[in-house]
Each structure stands twice: as C-alpha cells, then as structure tokens.
Short mmCIF file of C-alpha atoms in Angstrom, two decimals:
data_model
loop_
_atom_site.label_atom_id
_atom_site.label_comp_id
_atom_site.label_asym_id
_atom_site.label_seq_id
_atom_site.Cartn_x
_atom_site.Cartn_y
_atom_site.Cartn_z
CA MET A 1 60.22 130.30 294.29
CA ASP A 2 62.66 128.97 291.88
CA TRP A 3 63.81 132.19 290.39
CA ALA A 4 66.29 130.45 288.44
CA ALA A 5 64.34 128.40 286.35
CA ARG A 6 61.83 131.18 285.70
CA ILE A 7 65.34 132.58 284.04
CA PRO A 8 63.85 132.49 280.30
CA ASP A 9 60.52 133.64 280.89
CA LEU A 10 61.80 136.63 282.71
CA ARG A 11 64.02 137.73 280.05
CA ARG A 12 61.31 137.17 277.45
CA ALA A 13 59.65 139.59 279.88
CA ASP A 14 62.28 142.37 279.64
CA GLU A 15 62.54 141.96 275.98
CA LEU A 16 58.80 142.77 275.71
CA ALA A 17 59.32 145.78 278.33
CA ALA A 18 62.67 147.24 276.38
CA ASN A 19 61.03 150.17 275.30
CA VAL A 20 59.47 150.97 278.15
CA PHE A 21 63.01 150.37 280.35
CA ALA A 22 64.79 152.71 277.89
CA ASP A 23 62.05 155.50 278.54
CA ILE A 24 62.31 155.03 282.06
CA ALA A 25 66.32 155.17 281.97
CA THR A 26 66.44 158.16 280.17
CA ARG A 27 64.03 160.13 282.21
CA LEU A 28 65.77 158.88 285.74
CA THR A 29 69.28 159.67 284.74
CA ALA A 30 68.79 163.00 282.82
CA GLY A 31 69.80 165.14 285.86
CA LEU A 32 72.94 162.95 286.78
CA PRO A 33 76.28 163.90 287.17
CA GLY A 34 79.00 163.05 285.16
CA GLY A 35 80.57 159.47 286.14
CA ALA A 36 77.06 158.59 288.07
CA THR A 37 76.91 155.77 290.15
CA VAL A 38 73.80 153.92 290.07
CA VAL A 39 72.95 150.74 291.83
CA ASP A 40 70.00 148.49 289.98
CA VAL A 41 68.69 146.42 293.36
CA GLY A 42 66.87 143.17 292.40
CA ALA A 43 68.37 143.12 289.17
CA GLY A 44 66.90 140.19 287.82
CA THR A 45 67.68 139.22 284.56
CA GLY A 46 68.89 142.32 283.83
CA GLY A 47 66.42 144.10 281.50
CA MET A 48 66.14 147.26 283.43
CA SER A 49 69.92 147.05 283.95
CA ALA A 50 71.02 147.13 280.22
CA ALA A 51 68.75 150.31 279.75
CA LEU A 52 70.66 152.14 281.98
CA ALA A 53 74.19 150.94 281.40
CA ALA A 54 73.35 151.87 277.58
CA THR A 55 72.14 154.97 279.00
CA LEU A 56 74.95 155.88 281.33
CA GLY A 57 77.12 155.14 277.95
CA ARG A 58 75.29 158.08 275.86
CA ARG A 59 76.20 160.31 278.83
CA GLY A 60 79.85 159.60 278.76
CA GLY A 61 80.13 156.67 281.44
CA GLY A 62 79.62 155.67 284.94
CA CYS A 63 79.38 152.70 287.74
CA LEU A 64 76.61 150.65 287.38
CA LEU A 65 76.26 148.28 290.23
CA LEU A 66 73.74 145.45 290.07
CA VAL A 67 72.54 143.79 293.54
CA ASP A 68 70.64 140.65 293.61
CA ALA A 69 70.75 137.75 296.02
CA VAL A 70 70.20 134.98 293.68
CA PRO A 71 73.35 134.06 291.87
CA GLU A 72 71.88 132.63 288.72
CA LEU A 73 69.68 135.99 288.24
CA LEU A 74 72.70 137.95 289.30
CA ALA A 75 75.16 136.26 286.66
CA GLU A 76 72.16 136.53 283.83
CA ALA A 77 71.86 140.02 284.65
CA ALA A 78 75.56 141.22 284.37
CA ARG A 79 75.35 139.15 281.02
CA THR A 80 72.60 140.95 279.66
CA ALA A 81 74.34 144.27 280.81
CA THR A 82 77.36 143.94 279.22
CA ALA A 83 75.82 142.86 276.44
CA VAL A 84 75.30 146.86 275.54
CA GLY A 85 78.98 147.58 275.22
CA ALA A 86 78.26 151.25 276.73
CA ASP A 87 81.43 152.88 276.42
CA GLY A 88 82.62 154.40 279.76
CA VAL A 89 80.79 152.09 282.46
CA LYS A 90 82.24 150.29 284.66
CA ILE A 91 79.49 147.17 285.43
CA GLU A 92 80.02 145.32 288.59
CA THR A 93 77.70 142.88 290.63
CA VAL A 94 76.71 142.37 294.39
CA GLU A 95 75.32 139.16 295.77
CA ALA A 96 73.48 140.42 298.82
CA ASN A 97 70.14 140.16 300.37
CA LEU A 98 67.95 143.42 300.95
CA ALA A 99 66.54 141.82 304.05
CA ALA A 100 69.84 141.99 305.95
CA GLY A 101 69.23 146.01 305.84
CA ASN A 102 73.15 146.73 304.91
CA LEU A 103 72.91 147.72 301.54
CA SER A 104 74.81 151.04 302.28
CA GLU A 105 77.82 149.04 303.45
CA LEU A 106 78.14 147.15 300.20
CA VAL A 107 77.67 150.01 297.59
CA PRO A 108 79.21 153.25 297.35
CA PRO A 109 77.08 156.53 297.95
CA ALA A 110 74.83 156.21 294.42
CA GLN A 111 73.17 159.02 292.61
CA LEU A 112 70.43 156.67 291.41
CA ILE A 113 68.95 153.60 292.74
CA TRP A 114 66.51 151.32 291.30
CA ALA A 115 64.68 148.76 292.74
CA ALA A 116 61.86 146.90 290.92
CA SER A 117 59.56 144.33 292.32
CA VAL A 118 61.50 143.32 294.75
CA MET A 119 60.35 145.40 298.05
CA HIS A 120 56.84 143.70 298.45
CA HIS A 121 59.17 140.39 298.92
CA LEU A 122 60.74 142.30 302.26
CA PRO A 123 59.42 141.20 305.61
CA ASP A 124 59.57 145.18 306.35
CA GLN A 125 58.75 146.77 303.26
CA GLN A 126 59.15 150.55 305.12
CA GLY A 127 62.25 149.30 306.38
CA GLY A 128 63.36 148.47 303.02
CA ILE A 129 62.70 151.40 301.62
CA ALA A 130 64.70 153.07 304.50
CA SER A 131 67.60 151.23 304.29
CA VAL A 132 68.12 151.53 300.17
CA ALA A 133 67.58 155.33 300.71
CA GLY A 134 70.54 154.98 303.26
CA ALA A 135 72.54 154.08 300.11
CA LEU A 136 72.05 157.29 298.30
CA SER A 137 74.59 160.27 298.17
CA GLY A 138 73.29 163.24 298.69
CA GLY A 139 70.87 164.71 296.26
CA GLY A 140 70.04 160.86 294.86
CA VAL A 141 67.20 159.42 293.85
CA LEU A 142 65.42 156.26 294.79
CA ALA A 143 63.06 155.12 292.46
CA VAL A 144 60.93 151.94 293.09
CA ALA A 145 58.61 150.57 290.69
CA GLU A 146 56.01 148.55 292.39
CA GLY A 147 52.06 148.21 291.88
CA GLY A 148 50.64 149.53 288.80
CA LEU A 149 47.61 148.34 286.85
CA GLU A 150 47.66 144.75 286.54
CA THR A 151 48.53 143.50 283.30
CA GLN A 152 46.08 142.11 280.97
CA THR A 153 46.47 139.35 277.87
CA LEU A 154 43.43 137.56 277.15
CA PRO A 155 40.04 137.99 275.38
CA TRP A 156 37.19 138.14 278.21
CA ASP A 157 35.33 135.28 276.31
CA LEU A 158 37.79 132.52 275.02
CA GLY A 159 34.89 130.53 273.65
CA VAL A 160 35.72 127.66 275.96
CA GLY A 161 34.86 127.85 279.99
CA ARG A 162 33.01 130.91 281.54
CA PRO A 163 33.96 134.08 280.14
CA GLY A 164 36.64 136.57 282.53
CA LEU A 165 38.72 133.84 283.35
CA GLU A 166 41.93 136.14 283.19
CA HIS A 167 40.27 137.99 285.79
CA ARG A 168 39.45 135.45 288.21
CA LEU A 169 43.01 134.25 288.23
CA LEU A 170 44.59 137.60 288.93
CA ALA A 171 41.72 137.91 291.91
CA ALA A 172 42.80 134.49 293.25
CA ARG A 173 46.66 135.52 292.69
CA ASP A 174 46.19 138.47 294.96
CA GLU A 175 44.33 136.21 297.76
CA TRP A 176 47.60 134.25 297.15
CA PHE A 177 49.73 136.98 297.84
CA GLY A 178 48.20 138.02 300.82
CA GLU A 179 48.61 134.74 302.14
CA MET A 180 52.01 134.96 301.33
CA ARG A 181 52.92 138.24 302.75
CA ALA A 182 50.98 137.36 305.93
CA GLY A 183 53.13 134.01 306.11
CA ILE A 184 56.45 135.74 305.90
CA GLU A 185 58.42 135.42 309.47
CA GLY A 186 58.12 139.29 310.71
CA THR A 187 56.15 140.76 308.39
CA ILE A 188 55.40 144.17 309.01
CA ALA A 189 51.91 145.79 307.57
CA MET A 190 52.68 148.48 305.31
CA PRO A 191 49.02 150.11 304.60
CA TYR A 192 49.68 153.18 302.46
CA GLY A 193 51.43 153.83 299.43
CA TRP A 194 54.63 153.73 298.04
CA THR A 195 54.91 157.94 297.76
CA THR A 196 54.28 157.93 301.35
CA ALA A 197 57.03 154.85 302.14
CA LEU A 198 59.53 156.91 300.59
CA ARG A 199 58.23 160.39 302.32
CA ARG A 200 58.30 158.35 306.07
CA ALA A 201 62.12 157.33 304.92
CA GLY A 202 63.08 161.10 305.06
CA LEU A 203 62.94 161.57 300.99
CA THR A 204 61.86 164.94 299.54
CA ASP A 205 60.32 165.77 295.86
CA VAL A 206 58.14 162.66 295.78
CA GLY A 207 56.18 161.55 292.89
CA SER A 208 55.24 158.98 290.64
CA PHE A 209 54.69 158.39 286.62
CA SER A 210 53.57 155.47 284.51
CA HIS A 211 54.60 154.05 281.20
CA LEU A 212 52.23 151.76 279.21
CA LEU A 213 53.30 148.52 278.15
CA ASP A 214 51.47 148.11 274.89
CA HIS A 215 51.77 144.99 272.47
CA PRO A 216 48.09 144.38 271.08
CA ALA A 217 46.95 141.75 268.90
CA PRO A 218 47.10 140.56 266.07
CA THR A 219 50.07 138.55 268.54
CA THR A 220 53.51 137.55 268.05
CA ASP A 221 55.74 134.64 268.38
CA ILE A 222 56.92 136.68 272.07
CA VAL A 223 53.87 137.43 272.99
CA ARG A 224 52.35 134.56 272.41
CA GLU A 225 54.72 132.70 274.49
CA PHE A 226 54.78 134.94 277.06
CA VAL A 227 50.85 134.97 277.93
CA LEU A 228 51.53 130.70 277.59
CA GLN A 229 53.75 131.45 280.63
CA ARG A 230 52.01 133.94 282.28
CA ILE A 231 48.66 132.28 282.20
CA ALA A 232 50.53 129.04 283.90
CA HIS A 233 52.27 130.73 286.31
CA LEU A 234 48.93 132.34 287.40
CA ALA A 235 46.86 129.36 287.75
CA GLU A 236 49.78 127.70 289.59
CA ASP A 237 50.04 130.05 292.37
CA ALA A 238 46.05 130.28 292.35
CA ARG A 239 45.12 126.76 291.75
CA GLU A 240 43.51 125.86 295.17
CA ARG A 241 41.71 128.75 294.75
CA LEU A 242 40.04 128.13 291.41
CA THR A 243 36.79 126.15 290.58
CA GLU A 244 36.90 122.53 289.11
CA GLU A 245 35.73 124.37 286.14
CA ASP A 246 38.04 126.68 285.89
CA ARG A 247 41.26 124.23 286.26
CA GLY A 248 39.76 122.49 283.64
CA THR A 249 39.58 125.53 281.20
CA VAL A 250 43.48 126.03 282.19
CA GLU A 251 44.29 122.83 281.18
CA ARG A 252 42.75 122.98 277.67
CA LEU A 253 44.24 126.26 277.22
CA LEU A 254 47.60 125.15 277.46
CA GLN A 255 47.10 121.78 276.14
CA PRO A 256 49.05 121.53 272.85
CA GLY A 257 46.80 120.10 269.87
CA ALA A 258 43.54 120.92 271.57
CA GLY A 259 41.13 122.97 269.83
CA GLU A 260 41.29 125.74 272.68
CA TYR A 261 45.29 126.13 272.91
CA LEU A 262 46.35 129.62 273.49
CA GLY A 263 49.49 128.98 271.22
CA ASP A 264 47.16 128.98 268.04
CA ARG A 265 45.31 131.78 268.81
CA ASP A 266 45.87 135.63 267.04
CA ASP A 267 44.17 137.30 269.38
CA LEU A 268 46.36 137.53 272.41
CA TYR A 269 48.12 140.86 273.75
CA VAL A 270 49.67 142.54 276.55
CA LEU A 271 48.34 145.49 278.22
CA GLY A 272 49.72 146.98 281.29
CA THR A 273 51.92 149.71 283.46
CA LYS A 274 55.27 150.44 284.55
CA THR A 275 54.77 152.51 287.43
CA VAL A 276 57.70 154.16 289.20
CA HIS A 277 57.82 155.96 292.66
CA PHE A 278 60.65 158.17 293.48
CA GLY A 279 62.05 160.61 295.86
CA ARG A 280 65.14 162.42 296.37
CA LYS A 281 67.55 162.51 299.36
CA SER A 282 68.31 165.85 301.05
#
C-alpha cells in the first residue's frame, strides 16, 4: 500500500477522531510519573501523537518518541505533534519496522507505548506484541488499538442499486483482508483476541475499553470528504469480489455531477468505535 499517497485521507481521519484521541490520551497518561517516556508505534500522520504531546505538556512535560516504517508518515507525524506546541515535551522520531523485533534496542524503556492499527500488518502478531512489550519499563503500559466495531457511513438504501451496499463492501473487504494476511510471508495465525495476546506476552492488569466515534447527519464537508474517500478505498480493495451491479453503483456514487453523487448528499455520517486493549509489565 502506498501510505504516502494516503496522507491527506489519514489526516482527515485524524481530524474526525481528534476528540476521541484526546480522551484516550488523557486516560492512558493519568497514572504516569512526571517526565514520562511515551512511544507512539505506527504513528501514521500523528493524530494520536498530537494528543499524547498535548497531554504530556499539561502534565509538566516528558519525552514522546514517534516510530514508523514509512519516512513520509514519520515526518508528517512529527509536524502534527510539534504543532501542538506542548511545553516541556521532547519529540523525537525513529524510523523502524516492527517486524524486525528490535524496538527495545531503538527506544529507551517506556512508561507507555501506544500501538494503533499496526500489529495486524505483522506476520507474527503475537510476536509483535511480545517484542513491543519488551520495550516497556517496569510498570509500563502497552495500549494496542485494534478491532472494534466497523465504521458505518451510508444510509442502507441509497436510491440506486441494491440496498445494503456498505455492508457488502465491508464483507468483501474482510475477505480481502483474510487473503492479505494469508499471503504475508511467514504469517502465523493468532486465533484469539488481543487481550489474550497481551497476557501471553506476560503482561498483567489486562483489559479493554472503547470510545465512540460519532459524527451524525446532517453531514459536514469533512465528513463528506471522508466518506467519499472511504467508499473509494473499500471499493478498490474489494473490486474483484463485488458484483457487476455493485461496481456500477459505486461508480455512480463517486461520479461528480451524477444524480447519485455522494458528495451532494446531506445524510452521510461517521459512526464507529476506537477500541483499546491494554496490559502492564510487572
């Protein structure tokens, strides 16, 4: 996947999730000592990086290390986090691939490590959890954001094509994801949930919580743009698994000037969850 090309879409998603990120960052940092070291693994375009920087700044400062394998994303995350202007927060970047399993050699022992939507890209997800947990200090917390309820954005009946298009797009994307996982060289199945994975990595006080991502209709410009890009990406991933009718429907929905164009609708929305699984190093 060309992550650098998707930076505008990722930034838009970060903006929609800004309040959720702020709430999660506040909760995760509540028990940290002063001057804590926090690591954002798979920092992306820096939505959560900014929330962590702001929270650390309100707590008197600390060190925030941003880790990503894509240099363009890492630079964007650094810009986003630095723009917060958090006093007393030192922000550094580390270009690294988690699949190498050497995070503990690249960052100092951390009181908190945040890893969002990155573990499922690794051949060995359980090994990835164990490797990242190894970079924690004693008493440090690993928070993994994976799974949760799938985001919904469209009315069930769009007035064109067969109703339920978004559900079929998501089902087709799930099939694509399964094939993608199976096609990763050296992939190892993880037939259990993320809290079990955290416990198997030796962490304690394991648990989960979720925050609601809710931008209801009537829509706004940023929601409209987000939905257009989301449906385009879903259709791209699932194209070979869609019926000819659904492919035609998507084309009409994404065609400016067409009577069915999503960009002219006022009933689009964004509803989903951000689910966080966490555990503590003894």
